[in-house]
Amino acid sequence: MEEDRPHTNLPTKTLGLDADLQKKHQAMLDRLSNRHQARLDTSLARRSDSANSSESTSSFLSRFSASKQSIDSQLADSRLIATSDPSRLRSHFANISSSISDLEKLVAENSYFLPSYEVRSSLKTISDLKQNLEILNSELIPKKKFSFKNKATAKKELPKEPEPIKPDTVSVSNFKLPNSPGFRNKTNETLVKKLRGTEIGEFTLSDLESCEVRLIGCCNAVFMNRLKNCKVYMGPVIGSILIEEVEGCVFVLASHQIRIHLAKSCDFYLRVRSRPIIEDSNVVRFAPYCLDYEGIEMDLEKAGLSEETGNWGNVDDFKWLRAVQSPNWCVLPENERVGKVRTEDIGS
């Protein structure tokens, strides 16, 4: 009968094993539950973001349409003003040009959530408005014609009429830089700004020559105007970057949208969600983003730029409408690229 007697140590060991298995099993269930909940939260967040983006796009299109109608109305009034009060034409055209610049800024500030086709359509509309303004300006304010004076009748000499405004001059002279933090009017300086932990939304670089600029961290938008022989190394931008009148520069930039106007002999190292846009530019070259600093991965994630899209090489040239490759830009050859750029190495 001793064979039927239970072993005293067996239940304790079995209970110990069962408890360990139960703990492991419960831990596995908890992990699966947490993973499932995380997926649900992500899905709900994406739906919310999609809804918010749709509402924001609708609001933008409404504002854009209202502004365009106002500008169209001002353009239509130009001929009436030319007939009734020609002296008002110059100020009238200046107001229209300012309104077009405001409309362009509206697109730039909202481009980070707009679908790419809406951005391209809006920029095409702005280009058409500028062209219409140019045509009216040339037609209604013609150059003063040469004529011989009749000394007997010429009692009063009329003031000399200035030259009509050319289209490029209209767009450049009315490029409005926001009154935001930034670096302005510097030469041969190293300019460093740490944006992380600040409340800076927009940042401006203007009238810089032979400077090295380092912006570490994220901001919402960046505006650059009149840079020459500069190097600009910049952390990710949540919204858009506007660049105007630059020459002989190197830019290392990451953003949702990048628009470049009047650039000459510049290299751009980009990570960009939409296709980069160039206009009135030549001898510009493009390569992938190559900046590195402590915490950049977190900044790229925050800006929604953690993934490389390859759009750095898909450049739209708004002044080249043919099917063949634009002669104004090219891909920067690999043997001429700077390689990985680390902030601790910059300027050393």
CSV table of C-alpha atoms in Angstrom, one decimal:
chain,number,residue,atom,x,y,z
A,1,MET,CA,0.0,0.0,0.0
A,2,GLU,CA,3.0,2.3,0.3
A,3,GLU,CA,2.9,2.8,-3.5
A,4,ASP,CA,-0.4,4.6,-3.2
A,5,ARG,CA,1.0,7.0,-0.5
A,6,PRO,CA,1.6,10.5,-2.1
A,7,HIS,CA,5.1,11.9,-2.0
A,8,THR,CA,5.2,14.9,0.4
A,9,ASN,CA,7.5,17.1,-1.8
A,10,LEU,CA,5.6,16.7,-5.1
A,11,PRO,CA,2.6,19.1,-4.4
A,12,THR,CA,4.9,21.9,-3.3
A,13,LYS,CA,7.1,21.7,-6.5
A,14,THR,CA,4.0,21.4,-8.7
A,15,LEU,CA,2.4,24.4,-7.0
A,16,GLY,CA,5.5,26.4,-7.5
A,17,LEU,CA,5.8,25.6,-11.2
A,18,ASP,CA,2.1,26.4,-11.7
A,19,ALA,CA,2.5,29.8,-10.0
A,20,ASP,CA,5.4,30.7,-12.2
A,21,LEU,CA,3.5,29.6,-15.3
A,22,GLN,CA,0.5,31.6,-14.2
A,23,LYS,CA,2.6,34.7,-13.7
A,24,LYS,CA,4.2,34.4,-17.1
A,25,HIS,CA,0.9,33.7,-18.7
A,26,GLN,CA,-0.6,36.8,-17.0
A,27,ALA,CA,2.3,38.9,-18.0
A,28,MET,CA,1.9,37.8,-21.6
A,29,LEU,CA,-1.8,38.7,-21.5
A,30,ASP,CA,-1.0,42.1,-20.0
A,31,ARG,CA,1.4,42.8,-22.8
A,32,LEU,CA,-1.1,41.7,-25.5
A,33,SER,CA,-3.7,43.9,-23.8
A,34,ASN,CA,-1.5,46.9,-23.7
A,35,ARG,CA,-0.4,46.4,-27.3
A,36,HIS,CA,-4.0,46.1,-28.4
A,37,GLN,CA,-4.9,49.3,-26.4
A,38,ALA,CA,-2.0,51.2,-27.9
A,39,ARG,CA,-3.2,50.2,-31.4
A,40,LEU,CA,-6.7,51.4,-30.6
A,41,ASP,CA,-5.3,54.7,-29.3
A,42,THR,CA,-3.2,55.2,-32.4
A,43,SER,CA,-6.1,54.4,-34.7
A,44,LEU,CA,-8.3,56.9,-32.9
A,45,ALA,CA,-5.6,59.5,-33.0
A,46,ARG,CA,-5.2,59.1,-36.7
A,47,ARG,CA,-8.9,59.4,-37.2
A,48,SER,CA,-8.9,62.6,-35.1
A,49,ASP,CA,-5.9,64.0,-37.0
A,50,SER,CA,-7.6,63.2,-40.3
A,51,ALA,CA,-10.8,64.9,-39.2
A,52,ASN,CA,-8.9,68.0,-38.0
A,53,SER,CA,-6.8,68.1,-41.2
A,54,SER,CA,-10.0,68.0,-43.3
A,55,GLU,CA,-11.5,70.8,-41.3
A,56,SER,CA,-8.3,72.9,-41.5
A,57,THR,CA,-8.1,72.3,-45.2
A,58,SER,CA,-11.7,73.5,-45.6
A,59,SER,CA,-11.0,76.6,-43.6
A,60,PHE,CA,-7.9,77.4,-45.6
A,61,LEU,CA,-9.7,77.0,-48.9
A,62,SER,CA,-12.4,79.3,-47.7
A,63,ARG,CA,-9.9,82.0,-46.7
A,64,PHE,CA,-7.9,81.6,-49.8
A,65,SER,CA,-10.9,81.8,-52.1
A,66,ALA,CA,-12.1,85.0,-50.3
A,67,SER,CA,-8.7,86.6,-50.6
A,68,LYS,CA,-8.4,85.7,-54.3
A,69,GLN,CA,-11.9,87.1,-55.1
A,70,SER,CA,-10.8,90.4,-53.4
A,71,ILE,CA,-7.6,90.6,-55.4
A,72,ASP,CA,-9.5,89.8,-58.6
A,73,SER,CA,-11.9,92.6,-57.8
A,74,GLN,CA,-9.0,95.0,-57.3
A,75,LEU,CA,-7.5,94.0,-60.6
A,76,ALA,CA,-10.8,94.6,-62.3
A,77,ASP,CA,-11.1,98.1,-60.8
A,78,SER,CA,-7.7,99.0,-62.3
A,79,ARG,CA,-9.0,100.2,-65.7
A,80,LEU,CA,-11.7,102.3,-64.0
A,81,ILE,CA,-9.1,104.0,-61.9
A,82,ALA,CA,-6.9,104.5,-64.9
A,83,THR,CA,-9.7,106.4,-66.5
A,84,SER,CA,-11.1,108.3,-63.5
A,85,ASP,CA,-8.0,109.0,-61.4
A,86,PRO,CA,-4.7,107.8,-63.0
A,87,SER,CA,-2.6,109.3,-60.1
A,88,ARG,CA,-4.0,106.5,-57.9
A,89,LEU,CA,-2.7,103.7,-60.1
A,90,ARG,CA,0.7,103.2,-58.5
A,91,SER,CA,-0.6,103.0,-54.9
A,92,HIS,CA,-3.4,100.8,-56.2
A,93,PHE,CA,-1.0,98.3,-57.8
A,94,ALA,CA,1.2,98.4,-54.6
A,95,ASN,CA,-1.8,97.4,-52.5
A,96,ILE,CA,-2.6,94.5,-54.9
A,97,SER,CA,1.0,93.4,-54.8
A,98,SER,CA,0.9,93.4,-51.0
A,99,SER,CA,-2.4,91.4,-51.0
A,100,ILE,CA,-0.8,88.8,-53.3
A,101,SER,CA,2.2,88.6,-50.9
A,102,ASP,CA,-0.2,88.0,-47.9
A,103,LEU,CA,-1.9,85.3,-49.9
A,104,GLU,CA,1.5,83.6,-50.6
A,105,LYS,CA,2.3,83.7,-46.9
A,106,LEU,CA,-1.1,82.2,-46.1
A,107,VAL,CA,-0.2,79.2,-48.3
A,108,ALA,CA,3.3,78.9,-46.7
A,109,GLU,CA,1.9,79.0,-43.1
A,110,ASN,CA,-0.7,76.3,-43.8
A,111,SER,CA,1.2,74.0,-46.2
A,112,TYR,CA,2.2,71.5,-43.6
A,113,PHE,CA,-1.3,70.0,-43.4
A,114,LEU,CA,-2.5,70.7,-46.9
A,115,PRO,CA,-2.5,68.0,-49.6
A,116,SER,CA,0.3,68.5,-52.1
A,117,TYR,CA,-2.1,69.1,-55.0
A,118,GLU,CA,-3.8,71.9,-53.0
A,119,VAL,CA,-0.4,73.5,-52.4
A,120,ARG,CA,0.5,73.3,-56.1
A,121,SER,CA,-2.9,74.6,-57.2
A,122,SER,CA,-2.7,77.6,-54.7
A,123,LEU,CA,0.8,78.5,-55.9
A,124,LYS,CA,-0.3,78.3,-59.5
A,125,THR,CA,-3.2,80.7,-58.7
A,126,ILE,CA,-0.7,83.1,-57.0
A,127,SER,CA,1.6,83.0,-60.1
A,128,ASP,CA,-1.4,83.8,-62.3
A,129,LEU,CA,-2.4,86.8,-60.2
A,130,LYS,CA,1.2,88.1,-60.3
A,131,GLN,CA,1.2,87.8,-64.1
A,132,ASN,CA,-2.2,89.6,-64.4
A,133,LEU,CA,-0.8,92.4,-62.2
A,134,GLU,CA,2.3,92.6,-64.4
A,135,ILE,CA,0.2,92.9,-67.6
A,136,LEU,CA,-2.0,95.6,-66.2
A,137,ASN,CA,1.0,97.5,-64.8
A,138,SER,CA,2.7,97.5,-68.2
A,139,GLU,CA,-0.4,98.4,-70.0
A,140,LEU,CA,-1.8,101.2,-67.8
A,141,ILE,CA,1.5,102.8,-66.7
A,142,PRO,CA,3.5,102.8,-69.9
A,143,LYS,CA,7.0,104.2,-70.1
A,144,LYS,CA,7.2,107.9,-70.8
A,145,LYS,CA,7.6,108.6,-74.5
A,146,PHE,CA,10.3,111.0,-75.8
A,147,SER,CA,9.0,114.1,-77.4
A,148,PHE,CA,10.2,117.6,-78.3
A,149,LYS,CA,9.0,120.5,-76.1
A,150,ASN,CA,7.3,123.5,-77.5
A,151,LYS,CA,8.9,126.4,-75.6
A,152,ALA,CA,5.9,128.7,-76.2
A,153,THR,CA,3.5,126.3,-74.6
A,154,ALA,CA,5.7,124.5,-72.1
A,155,LYS,CA,4.9,126.7,-69.1
A,156,LYS,CA,5.1,124.0,-66.5
A,157,GLU,CA,7.5,121.0,-66.5
A,158,LEU,CA,5.7,117.8,-65.4
A,159,PRO,CA,7.4,115.6,-62.9
A,160,LYS,CA,9.4,112.8,-64.4
A,161,GLU,CA,7.4,109.6,-64.4
A,162,PRO,CA,9.2,106.6,-62.8
A,163,GLU,CA,9.8,103.4,-64.7
A,164,PRO,CA,6.9,100.8,-64.5
A,165,ILE,CA,7.4,98.1,-62.0
A,166,LYS,CA,8.7,94.8,-63.5
A,167,PRO,CA,7.1,91.6,-62.3
A,168,ASP,CA,10.1,90.2,-60.6
A,169,THR,CA,10.7,93.5,-58.8
A,170,VAL,CA,7.1,93.5,-57.6
A,171,SER,CA,7.5,90.1,-56.0
A,172,VAL,CA,10.9,90.6,-54.6
A,173,SER,CA,10.4,94.1,-53.1
A,174,ASN,CA,7.2,93.0,-51.5
A,175,PHE,CA,8.6,89.9,-50.0
A,176,LYS,CA,7.3,90.4,-46.4
A,177,LEU,CA,9.4,89.1,-43.6
A,178,PRO,CA,7.5,88.5,-40.4
A,179,ASN,CA,8.5,90.4,-37.3
A,180,SER,CA,9.8,87.2,-35.7
A,181,PRO,CA,12.9,86.2,-33.8
A,182,GLY,CA,15.9,85.6,-36.1
A,183,PHE,CA,19.3,86.7,-37.3
A,184,ARG,CA,19.5,89.9,-39.5
A,185,ASN,CA,22.2,92.0,-41.0
A,186,LYS,CA,25.3,89.9,-40.1
A,187,THR,CA,28.6,89.3,-41.9
A,188,ASN,CA,31.3,86.7,-41.2
A,189,GLU,CA,29.7,85.4,-38.0
A,190,THR,CA,28.7,82.0,-36.6
A,191,LEU,CA,25.1,82.3,-35.5
A,192,VAL,CA,23.7,79.6,-33.1
A,193,LYS,CA,20.2,79.3,-31.7
A,194,LYS,CA,18.8,76.4,-29.7
A,195,LEU,CA,15.0,76.3,-30.3
A,196,ARG,CA,14.2,73.3,-28.1
A,197,GLY,CA,12.4,74.3,-25.0
A,198,THR,CA,11.5,77.8,-26.4
A,199,GLU,CA,8.1,79.1,-27.6
A,200,ILE,CA,9.5,80.4,-30.9
A,201,GLY,CA,7.1,79.7,-33.7
A,202,GLU,CA,8.7,81.4,-36.7
A,203,PHE,CA,12.3,82.2,-37.3
A,204,THR,CA,13.8,84.6,-39.8
A,205,LEU,CA,17.2,84.8,-41.6
A,206,SER,CA,17.7,88.0,-43.5
A,207,ASP,CA,20.6,90.0,-45.1
A,208,LEU,CA,23.4,87.6,-44.1
A,209,GLU,CA,26.8,87.3,-45.9
A,210,SER,CA,29.5,84.7,-45.3
A,211,CYS,CA,27.8,83.5,-42.1
A,212,GLU,CA,27.3,80.0,-40.6
A,213,VAL,CA,23.9,79.4,-39.1
A,214,ARG,CA,23.0,76.5,-36.7
A,215,LEU,CA,19.4,76.1,-35.5
A,216,ILE,CA,19.0,73.2,-33.2
A,217,GLY,CA,15.5,71.9,-32.4
A,218,CYS,CA,12.1,72.5,-34.0
A,219,CYS,CA,10.0,75.5,-35.0
A,220,ASN,CA,6.9,76.0,-37.1
A,221,ALA,CA,8.2,78.1,-40.0
A,222,VAL,CA,11.4,79.6,-41.3
A,223,PHE,CA,11.8,82.6,-43.7
A,224,MET,CA,15.1,83.4,-45.5
A,225,ASN,CA,15.8,86.4,-47.6
A,226,ARG,CA,19.0,87.8,-49.1
A,227,LEU,CA,21.7,85.3,-48.0
A,228,LYS,CA,25.1,85.2,-49.8
A,229,ASN,CA,27.9,82.7,-49.3
A,230,CYS,CA,26.3,81.3,-46.1
A,231,LYS,CA,26.0,77.8,-44.6
A,232,VAL,CA,22.7,77.0,-42.9
A,233,TYR,CA,22.3,73.9,-40.8
A,234,MET,CA,18.8,73.5,-39.4
A,235,GLY,CA,16.8,71.1,-37.3
A,236,PRO,CA,13.3,70.0,-38.6
A,237,VAL,CA,10.6,72.6,-39.3
A,238,ILE,CA,7.0,71.5,-38.6
A,239,GLY,CA,5.5,73.7,-41.3
A,240,SER,CA,7.2,75.3,-44.2
A,241,ILE,CA,10.4,77.1,-45.3
A,242,LEU,CA,10.4,80.1,-47.7
A,243,ILE,CA,13.7,81.0,-49.3
A,244,GLU,CA,14.2,84.1,-51.5
A,245,GLU,CA,17.3,85.8,-53.1
A,246,VAL,CA,20.1,83.5,-52.1
A,247,GLU,CA,23.5,82.9,-53.8
A,248,GLY,CA,26.5,80.6,-53.2
A,249,CYS,CA,24.9,79.0,-50.1
A,250,VAL,CA,24.7,75.5,-48.6
A,251,PHE,CA,21.4,74.6,-46.9
A,252,VAL,CA,20.7,71.5,-44.8
A,253,LEU,CA,17.0,71.6,-44.1
A,254,ALA,CA,14.0,69.4,-43.1
A,255,SER,CA,10.4,70.5,-43.5
A,256,HIS,CA,7.0,69.6,-44.8
A,257,GLN,CA,7.2,72.1,-47.6
A,258,ILE,CA,10.1,74.1,-49.1
A,259,ARG,CA,9.8,76.8,-51.7
A,260,ILE,CA,12.8,78.5,-53.2
A,261,HIS,CA,12.7,81.7,-55.3
A,262,LEU,CA,15.6,83.5,-56.9
A,263,ALA,CA,18.3,81.1,-55.9
A,264,LYS,CA,21.7,80.9,-57.7
A,265,SER,CA,24.6,78.4,-57.3
A,266,CYS,CA,23.3,76.8,-54.1
A,267,ASP,CA,23.3,73.3,-52.7
A,268,PHE,CA,20.3,72.0,-50.8
A,269,TYR,CA,20.4,68.9,-48.5
A,270,LEU,CA,16.7,68.2,-47.9
A,271,ARG,CA,14.2,66.0,-46.1
A,272,VAL,CA,10.8,67.1,-47.2
A,273,ARG,CA,7.3,65.6,-47.2
A,274,SER,CA,6.1,67.4,-50.4
A,275,ARG,CA,8.0,68.1,-53.6
A,276,PRO,CA,10.4,71.0,-53.3
A,277,ILE,CA,9.5,74.0,-55.5
A,278,ILE,CA,11.9,76.3,-57.3
A,279,GLU,CA,11.1,79.4,-59.3
A,280,ASP,CA,13.4,81.8,-61.1
A,281,SER,CA,16.4,79.8,-59.9
A,282,ASN,CA,19.4,78.3,-61.7
A,283,VAL,CA,22.5,76.1,-60.9
A,284,VAL,CA,20.9,74.6,-57.8
A,285,ARG,CA,21.7,71.1,-56.7
A,286,PHE,CA,19.9,68.7,-54.3
A,287,ALA,CA,20.9,65.8,-52.0
A,288,PRO,CA,19.4,64.1,-49.0
A,289,TYR,CA,19.3,65.6,-45.5
A,290,CYS,CA,22.5,64.9,-43.6
A,291,LEU,CA,22.4,66.8,-40.3
A,292,ASP,CA,23.0,65.0,-37.0
A,293,TYR,CA,22.9,66.2,-33.4
A,294,GLU,CA,21.9,64.9,-30.0
A,295,GLY,CA,18.1,64.5,-29.9
A,296,ILE,CA,17.5,65.0,-33.7
A,297,GLU,CA,15.6,61.7,-33.9
A,298,MET,CA,13.1,63.0,-31.3
A,299,ASP,CA,12.8,66.4,-33.2
A,300,LEU,CA,12.2,64.6,-36.5
A,301,GLU,CA,9.5,62.5,-34.9
A,302,LYS,CA,7.9,65.6,-33.4
A,303,ALA,CA,7.9,67.3,-36.8
A,304,GLY,CA,6.5,64.2,-38.6
A,305,LEU,CA,9.7,63.9,-40.6
A,306,SER,CA,11.1,60.7,-39.2
A,307,GLU,CA,10.8,58.8,-42.5
A,308,GLU,CA,12.8,59.7,-45.6
A,309,THR,CA,10.4,60.2,-48.5
A,310,GLY,CA,13.0,60.7,-51.3
A,311,ASN,CA,11.2,63.9,-52.4
A,312,TRP,CA,14.5,65.8,-52.1
A,313,GLY,CA,15.1,64.6,-55.7
A,314,ASN,CA,11.6,65.3,-57.0
A,315,VAL,CA,11.9,69.0,-57.6
A,316,ASP,CA,9.2,71.1,-59.3
A,317,ASP,CA,10.5,74.0,-61.4
A,318,PHE,CA,7.6,76.4,-61.8
A,319,LYS,CA,9.4,78.2,-64.7
A,320,TRP,CA,10.0,75.0,-66.7
A,321,LEU,CA,6.8,73.4,-67.9
A,322,ARG,CA,8.2,71.1,-70.5
A,323,ALA,CA,8.2,67.3,-70.1
A,324,VAL,CA,12.0,67.1,-70.2
A,325,GLN,CA,14.3,67.6,-67.2
A,326,SER,CA,14.7,71.3,-66.1
A,327,PRO,CA,18.2,72.6,-66.8
A,328,ASN,CA,18.0,74.8,-63.7
A,329,TRP,CA,18.5,72.1,-61.1
A,330,CYS,CA,20.2,68.7,-60.8
A,331,VAL,CA,21.0,66.0,-58.2
A,332,LEU,CA,24.3,66.7,-56.4
A,333,PRO,CA,26.9,64.0,-57.3
A,334,GLU,CA,27.7,61.7,-54.4
A,335,ASN,CA,31.4,62.4,-54.6
A,336,GLU,CA,30.7,66.1,-54.1
A,337,ARG,CA,28.4,65.7,-51.1
A,338,VAL,CA,29.5,66.8,-47.6
A,339,GLY,CA,28.6,63.5,-45.9
A,340,LYS,CA,27.1,63.3,-42.4
A,341,VAL,CA,27.2,66.7,-40.7
A,342,ARG,CA,27.3,66.8,-36.9
A,343,THR,CA,26.8,70.0,-35.0
A,344,GLU,CA,29.8,69.4,-32.8
A,345,ASP,CA,32.0,69.2,-35.9
A,346,ILE,CA,30.5,72.3,-37.6
A,347,GLY,CA,32.9,75.3,-37.6
A,348,SER,CA,35.7,73.3,-36.1
